[in-house]
One Martini backbone bead per residue (centre of mass of N, CA, C, O) as a GRO file, in nm:
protein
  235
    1UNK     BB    1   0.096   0.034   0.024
    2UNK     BB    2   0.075   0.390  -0.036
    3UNK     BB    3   0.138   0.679   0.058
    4UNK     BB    4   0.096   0.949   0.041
    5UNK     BB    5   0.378   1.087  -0.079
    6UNK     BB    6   0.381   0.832  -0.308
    7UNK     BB    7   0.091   0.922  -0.455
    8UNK     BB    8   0.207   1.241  -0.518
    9UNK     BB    9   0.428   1.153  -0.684
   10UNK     BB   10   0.367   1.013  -0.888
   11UNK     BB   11   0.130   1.208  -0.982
   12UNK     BB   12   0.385   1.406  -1.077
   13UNK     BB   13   0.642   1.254  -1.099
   14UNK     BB   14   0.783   1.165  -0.905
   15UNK     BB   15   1.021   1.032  -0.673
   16UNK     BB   16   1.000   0.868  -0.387
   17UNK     BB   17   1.056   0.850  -0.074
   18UNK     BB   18   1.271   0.687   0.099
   19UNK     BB   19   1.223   0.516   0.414
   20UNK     BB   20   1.412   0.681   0.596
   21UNK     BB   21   1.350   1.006   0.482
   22UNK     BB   22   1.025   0.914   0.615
   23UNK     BB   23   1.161   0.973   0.910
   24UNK     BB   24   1.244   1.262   0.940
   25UNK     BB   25   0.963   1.459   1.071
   26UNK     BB   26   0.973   1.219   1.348
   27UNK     BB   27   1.222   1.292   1.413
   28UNK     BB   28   1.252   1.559   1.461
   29UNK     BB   29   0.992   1.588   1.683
   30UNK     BB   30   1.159   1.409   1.888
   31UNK     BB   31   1.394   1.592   1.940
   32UNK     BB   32   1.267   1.826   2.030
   33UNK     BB   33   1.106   1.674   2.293
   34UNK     BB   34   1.363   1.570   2.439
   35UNK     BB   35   1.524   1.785   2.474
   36UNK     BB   36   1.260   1.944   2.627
   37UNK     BB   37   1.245   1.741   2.886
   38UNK     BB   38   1.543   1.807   2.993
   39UNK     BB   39   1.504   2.108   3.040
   40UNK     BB   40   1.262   2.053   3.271
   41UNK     BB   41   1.356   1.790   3.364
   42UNK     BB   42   1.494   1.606   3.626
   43UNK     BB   43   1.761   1.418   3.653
   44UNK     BB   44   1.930   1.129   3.785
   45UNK     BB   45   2.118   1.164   3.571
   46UNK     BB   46   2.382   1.205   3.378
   47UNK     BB   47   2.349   1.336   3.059
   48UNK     BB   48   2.519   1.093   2.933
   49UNK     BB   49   2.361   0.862   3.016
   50UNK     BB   50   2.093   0.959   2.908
   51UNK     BB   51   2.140   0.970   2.614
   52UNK     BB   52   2.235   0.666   2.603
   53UNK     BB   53   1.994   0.590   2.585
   54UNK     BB   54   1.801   0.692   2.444
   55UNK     BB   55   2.001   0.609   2.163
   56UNK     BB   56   1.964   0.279   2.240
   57UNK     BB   57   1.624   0.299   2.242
   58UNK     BB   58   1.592   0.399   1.978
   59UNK     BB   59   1.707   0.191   1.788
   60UNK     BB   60   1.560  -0.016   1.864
   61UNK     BB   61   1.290   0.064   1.764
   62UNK     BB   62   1.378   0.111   1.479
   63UNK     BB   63   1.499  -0.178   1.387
   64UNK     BB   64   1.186  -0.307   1.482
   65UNK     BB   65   1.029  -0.141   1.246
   66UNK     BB   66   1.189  -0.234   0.985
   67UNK     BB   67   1.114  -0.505   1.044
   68UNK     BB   68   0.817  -0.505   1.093
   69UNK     BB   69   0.761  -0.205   0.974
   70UNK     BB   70   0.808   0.006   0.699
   71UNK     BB   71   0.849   0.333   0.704
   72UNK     BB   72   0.589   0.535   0.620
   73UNK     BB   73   0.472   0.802   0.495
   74UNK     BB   74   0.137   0.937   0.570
   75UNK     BB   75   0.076   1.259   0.741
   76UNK     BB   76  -0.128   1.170   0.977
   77UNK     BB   77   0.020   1.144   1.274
   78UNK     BB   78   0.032   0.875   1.388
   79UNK     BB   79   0.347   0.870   1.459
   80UNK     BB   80   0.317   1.057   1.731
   81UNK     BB   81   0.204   0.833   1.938
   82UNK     BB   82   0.501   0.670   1.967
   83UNK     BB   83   0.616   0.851   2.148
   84UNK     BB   84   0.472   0.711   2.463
   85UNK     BB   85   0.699   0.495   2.460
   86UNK     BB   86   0.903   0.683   2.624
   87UNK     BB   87   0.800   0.696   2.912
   88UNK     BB   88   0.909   0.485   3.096
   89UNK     BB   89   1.196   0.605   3.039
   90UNK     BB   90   1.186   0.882   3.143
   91UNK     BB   91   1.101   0.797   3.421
   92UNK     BB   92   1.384   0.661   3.470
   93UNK     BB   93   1.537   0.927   3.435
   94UNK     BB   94   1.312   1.124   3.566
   95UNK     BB   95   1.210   1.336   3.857
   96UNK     BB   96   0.897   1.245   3.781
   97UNK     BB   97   0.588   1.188   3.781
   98UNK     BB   98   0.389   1.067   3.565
   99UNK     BB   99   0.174   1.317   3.532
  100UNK     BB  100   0.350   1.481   3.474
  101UNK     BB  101   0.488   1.361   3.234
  102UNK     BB  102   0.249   1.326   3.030
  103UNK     BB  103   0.147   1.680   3.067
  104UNK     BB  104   0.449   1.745   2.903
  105UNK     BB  105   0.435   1.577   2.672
  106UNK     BB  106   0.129   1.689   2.532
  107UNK     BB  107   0.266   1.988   2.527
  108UNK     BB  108   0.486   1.930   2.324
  109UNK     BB  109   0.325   1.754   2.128
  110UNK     BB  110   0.138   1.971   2.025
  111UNK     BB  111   0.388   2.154   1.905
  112UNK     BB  112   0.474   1.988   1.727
  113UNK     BB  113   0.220   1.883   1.564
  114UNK     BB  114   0.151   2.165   1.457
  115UNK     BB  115   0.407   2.194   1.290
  116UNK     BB  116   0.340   1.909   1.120
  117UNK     BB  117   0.070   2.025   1.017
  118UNK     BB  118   0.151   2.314   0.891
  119UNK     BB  119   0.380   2.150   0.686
  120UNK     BB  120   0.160   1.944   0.537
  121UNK     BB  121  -0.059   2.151   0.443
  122UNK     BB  122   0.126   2.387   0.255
  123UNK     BB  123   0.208   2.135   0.096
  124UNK     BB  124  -0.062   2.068   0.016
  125UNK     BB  125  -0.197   2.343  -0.116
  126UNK     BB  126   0.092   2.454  -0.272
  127UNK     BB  127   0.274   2.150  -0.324
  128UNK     BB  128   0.164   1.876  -0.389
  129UNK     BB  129   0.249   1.717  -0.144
  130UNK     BB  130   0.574   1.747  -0.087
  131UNK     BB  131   0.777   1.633   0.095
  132UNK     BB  132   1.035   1.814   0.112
  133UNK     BB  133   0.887   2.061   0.164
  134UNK     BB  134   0.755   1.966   0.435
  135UNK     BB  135   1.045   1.927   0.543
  136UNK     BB  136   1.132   2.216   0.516
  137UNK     BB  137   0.859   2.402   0.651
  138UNK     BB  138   0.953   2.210   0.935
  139UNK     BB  139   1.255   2.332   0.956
  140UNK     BB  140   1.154   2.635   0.958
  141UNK     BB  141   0.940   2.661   1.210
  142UNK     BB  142   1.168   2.571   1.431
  143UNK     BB  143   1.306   2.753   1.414
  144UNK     BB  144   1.153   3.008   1.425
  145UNK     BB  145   0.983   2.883   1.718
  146UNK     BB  146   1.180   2.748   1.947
  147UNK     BB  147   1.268   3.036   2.111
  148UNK     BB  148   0.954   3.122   2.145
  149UNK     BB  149   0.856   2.860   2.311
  150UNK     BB  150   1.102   2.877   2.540
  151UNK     BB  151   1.045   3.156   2.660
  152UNK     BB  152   0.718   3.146   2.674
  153UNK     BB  153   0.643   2.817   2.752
  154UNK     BB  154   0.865   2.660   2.894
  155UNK     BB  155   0.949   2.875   3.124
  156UNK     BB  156   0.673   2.804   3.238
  157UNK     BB  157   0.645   2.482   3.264
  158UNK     BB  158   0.895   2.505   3.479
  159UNK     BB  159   0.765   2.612   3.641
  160UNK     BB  160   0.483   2.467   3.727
  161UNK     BB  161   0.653   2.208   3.772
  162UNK     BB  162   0.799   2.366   3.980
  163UNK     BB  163   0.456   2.382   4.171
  164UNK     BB  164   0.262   2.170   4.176
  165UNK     BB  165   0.213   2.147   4.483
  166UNK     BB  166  -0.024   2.416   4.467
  167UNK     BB  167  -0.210   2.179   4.400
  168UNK     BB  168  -0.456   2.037   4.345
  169UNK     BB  169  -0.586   1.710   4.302
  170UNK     BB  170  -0.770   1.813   4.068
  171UNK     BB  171  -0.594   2.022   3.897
  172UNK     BB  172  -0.417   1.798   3.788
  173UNK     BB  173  -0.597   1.675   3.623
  174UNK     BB  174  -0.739   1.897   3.448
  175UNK     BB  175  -0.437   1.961   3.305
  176UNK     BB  176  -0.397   1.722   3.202
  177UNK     BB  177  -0.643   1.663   3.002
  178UNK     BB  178  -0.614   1.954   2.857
  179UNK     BB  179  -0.344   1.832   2.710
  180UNK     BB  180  -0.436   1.597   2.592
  181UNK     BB  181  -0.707   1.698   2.426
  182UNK     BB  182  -0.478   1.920   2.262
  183UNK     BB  183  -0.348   1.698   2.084
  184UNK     BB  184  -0.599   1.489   1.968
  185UNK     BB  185  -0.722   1.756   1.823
  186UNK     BB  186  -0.463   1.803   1.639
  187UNK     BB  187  -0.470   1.495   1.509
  188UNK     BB  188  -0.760   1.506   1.387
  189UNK     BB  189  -0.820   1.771   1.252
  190UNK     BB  190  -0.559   1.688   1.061
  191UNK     BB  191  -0.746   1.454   0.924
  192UNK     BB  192  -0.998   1.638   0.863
  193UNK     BB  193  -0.801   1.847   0.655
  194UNK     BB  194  -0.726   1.637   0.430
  195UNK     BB  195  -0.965   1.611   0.338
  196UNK     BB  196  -1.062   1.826   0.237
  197UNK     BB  197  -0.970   2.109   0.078
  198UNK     BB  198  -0.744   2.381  -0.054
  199UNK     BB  199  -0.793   2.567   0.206
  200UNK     BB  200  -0.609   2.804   0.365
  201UNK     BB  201  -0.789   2.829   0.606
  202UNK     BB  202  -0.626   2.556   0.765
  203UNK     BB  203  -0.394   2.687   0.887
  204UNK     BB  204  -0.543   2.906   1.049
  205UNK     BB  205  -0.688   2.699   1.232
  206UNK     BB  206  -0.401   2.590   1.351
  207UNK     BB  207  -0.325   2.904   1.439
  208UNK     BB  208  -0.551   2.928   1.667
  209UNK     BB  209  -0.492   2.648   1.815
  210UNK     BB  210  -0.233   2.730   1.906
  211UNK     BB  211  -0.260   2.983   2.032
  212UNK     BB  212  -0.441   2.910   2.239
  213UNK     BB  213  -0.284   2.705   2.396
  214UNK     BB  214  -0.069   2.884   2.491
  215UNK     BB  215  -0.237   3.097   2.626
  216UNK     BB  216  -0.344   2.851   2.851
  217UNK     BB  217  -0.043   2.828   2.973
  218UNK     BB  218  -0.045   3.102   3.083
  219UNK     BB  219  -0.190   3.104   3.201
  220UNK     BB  220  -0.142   2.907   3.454
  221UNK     BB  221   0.098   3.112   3.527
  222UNK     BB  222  -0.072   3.326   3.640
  223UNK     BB  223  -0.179   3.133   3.880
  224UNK     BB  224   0.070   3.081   4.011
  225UNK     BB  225   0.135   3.300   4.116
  226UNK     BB  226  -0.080   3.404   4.271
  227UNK     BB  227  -0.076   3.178   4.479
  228UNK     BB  228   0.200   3.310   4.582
  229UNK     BB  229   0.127   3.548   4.670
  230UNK     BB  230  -0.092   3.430   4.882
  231UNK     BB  231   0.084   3.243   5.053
  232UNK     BB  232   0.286   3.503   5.136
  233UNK     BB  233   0.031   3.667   5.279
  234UNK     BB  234  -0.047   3.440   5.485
  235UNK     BB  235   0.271   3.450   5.624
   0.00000   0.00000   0.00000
């Protein structure tokens, strides 16, 4: 059975991209957000141990893979799914709780899948859905926003996840909801809008949930901010 990017390179007469090739931009959202939980999350060892391990597990899963079933690029995001096979490698890495790591992991990988969602409905309605073009993309909106998502929901996503404990255990609950159903909202929307039409509105959609998603995110810490700030007026 044909990848959807494989389908779209015949169509066009292009020459389909190799199966290594096609696991490019799964793997660079990979990297972005294993970087992003190093960052924010405290390390049981050292730095250089944590990567080898890593590094070590990525190896496997992907050989696992290869042997059982070749990967092809197909566009709708479900290889970003597996990327939750790393919690427990992570868990065992990590200094914390299942909960704050799968609600951190959630938020992660929802802007990455923005990323991914938005590199390539760009390539399929204006560059007749180039796998290339899709990467290349995906490759500059991470450059363009890496630096502004870490400064300004990263470094707030690390004071809250070091505050967490100023959360009610509802509030726990909550928040972590929250960031699954934004991931999830953004896995479908992207498969119900590849169905779609070649309308630009489509961009216009993921580019409004993704500012929405950020924006929760910003209240979230200007709410802890005031929580410290009653807590220490009744002190």
């Amino acid at each position: 059975m044909l990848s959807y990017s494989s389908k779209n390179a015949l169509a066009g007469g292009q020459r389909p991209a190799m199966p290594f090739i096609q696991t490019l931009p799964v793997l660079e959202v990979l990297i972005i957000n294993l970087i992003s939980t190093d960052i924010c999350l405290r390390r049981r060892y050292s730095r250089k141990r944590t990567i080898l391990v890593l590094v070590a597990f990525s190896a496997l899963v992907t050989i696992s893979v290869m042997l059982l079933a070749p990967p092809s690029f197909q566009g709708d995001g479900t290889n970003m799914v597996f990327g939750f096979i790393y919690l427990p490698v992570l868990y065992l890495l990590y200094n914390t709780s299942p909960l704050v790591l799968f609600t951190f992991m959630s938020s992660c990988w929802s802007y990455s899948m923005g990323i991914f969602s938005l590199s390539f409905l760009c390539s399929e309605i204006w560059f007749a859905g180039s796998f290339t073009v899709s990467l290349f993309i995906e490759t500059l909106l991470f450059m363009v926003s890496i630096l502004p998502f870490y400064r300004l929901i990263i470094s707030k996503y690390i004071f809250v996840v070091n505050n967490h404990q100023y959360f009610e255990r509802d509030w726990k609950k909550y928040i972590f909801l929250n960031n699954v159903l934004q991931f999830l909202t953004l896995l479908v929307m992207h498969n119900v809008l590849l169905a779609g039409d070649g309308s630009p509105m489509r961009v216009c959609l993921v580019l409004f949930l993704l500012a929405s998603m950020f924006a929760s995110n910003i209240t979230l810490y200007d709410v802890i901010i005031d929580l410290l700030r009653i807590r220490t007026l009744e002190k």
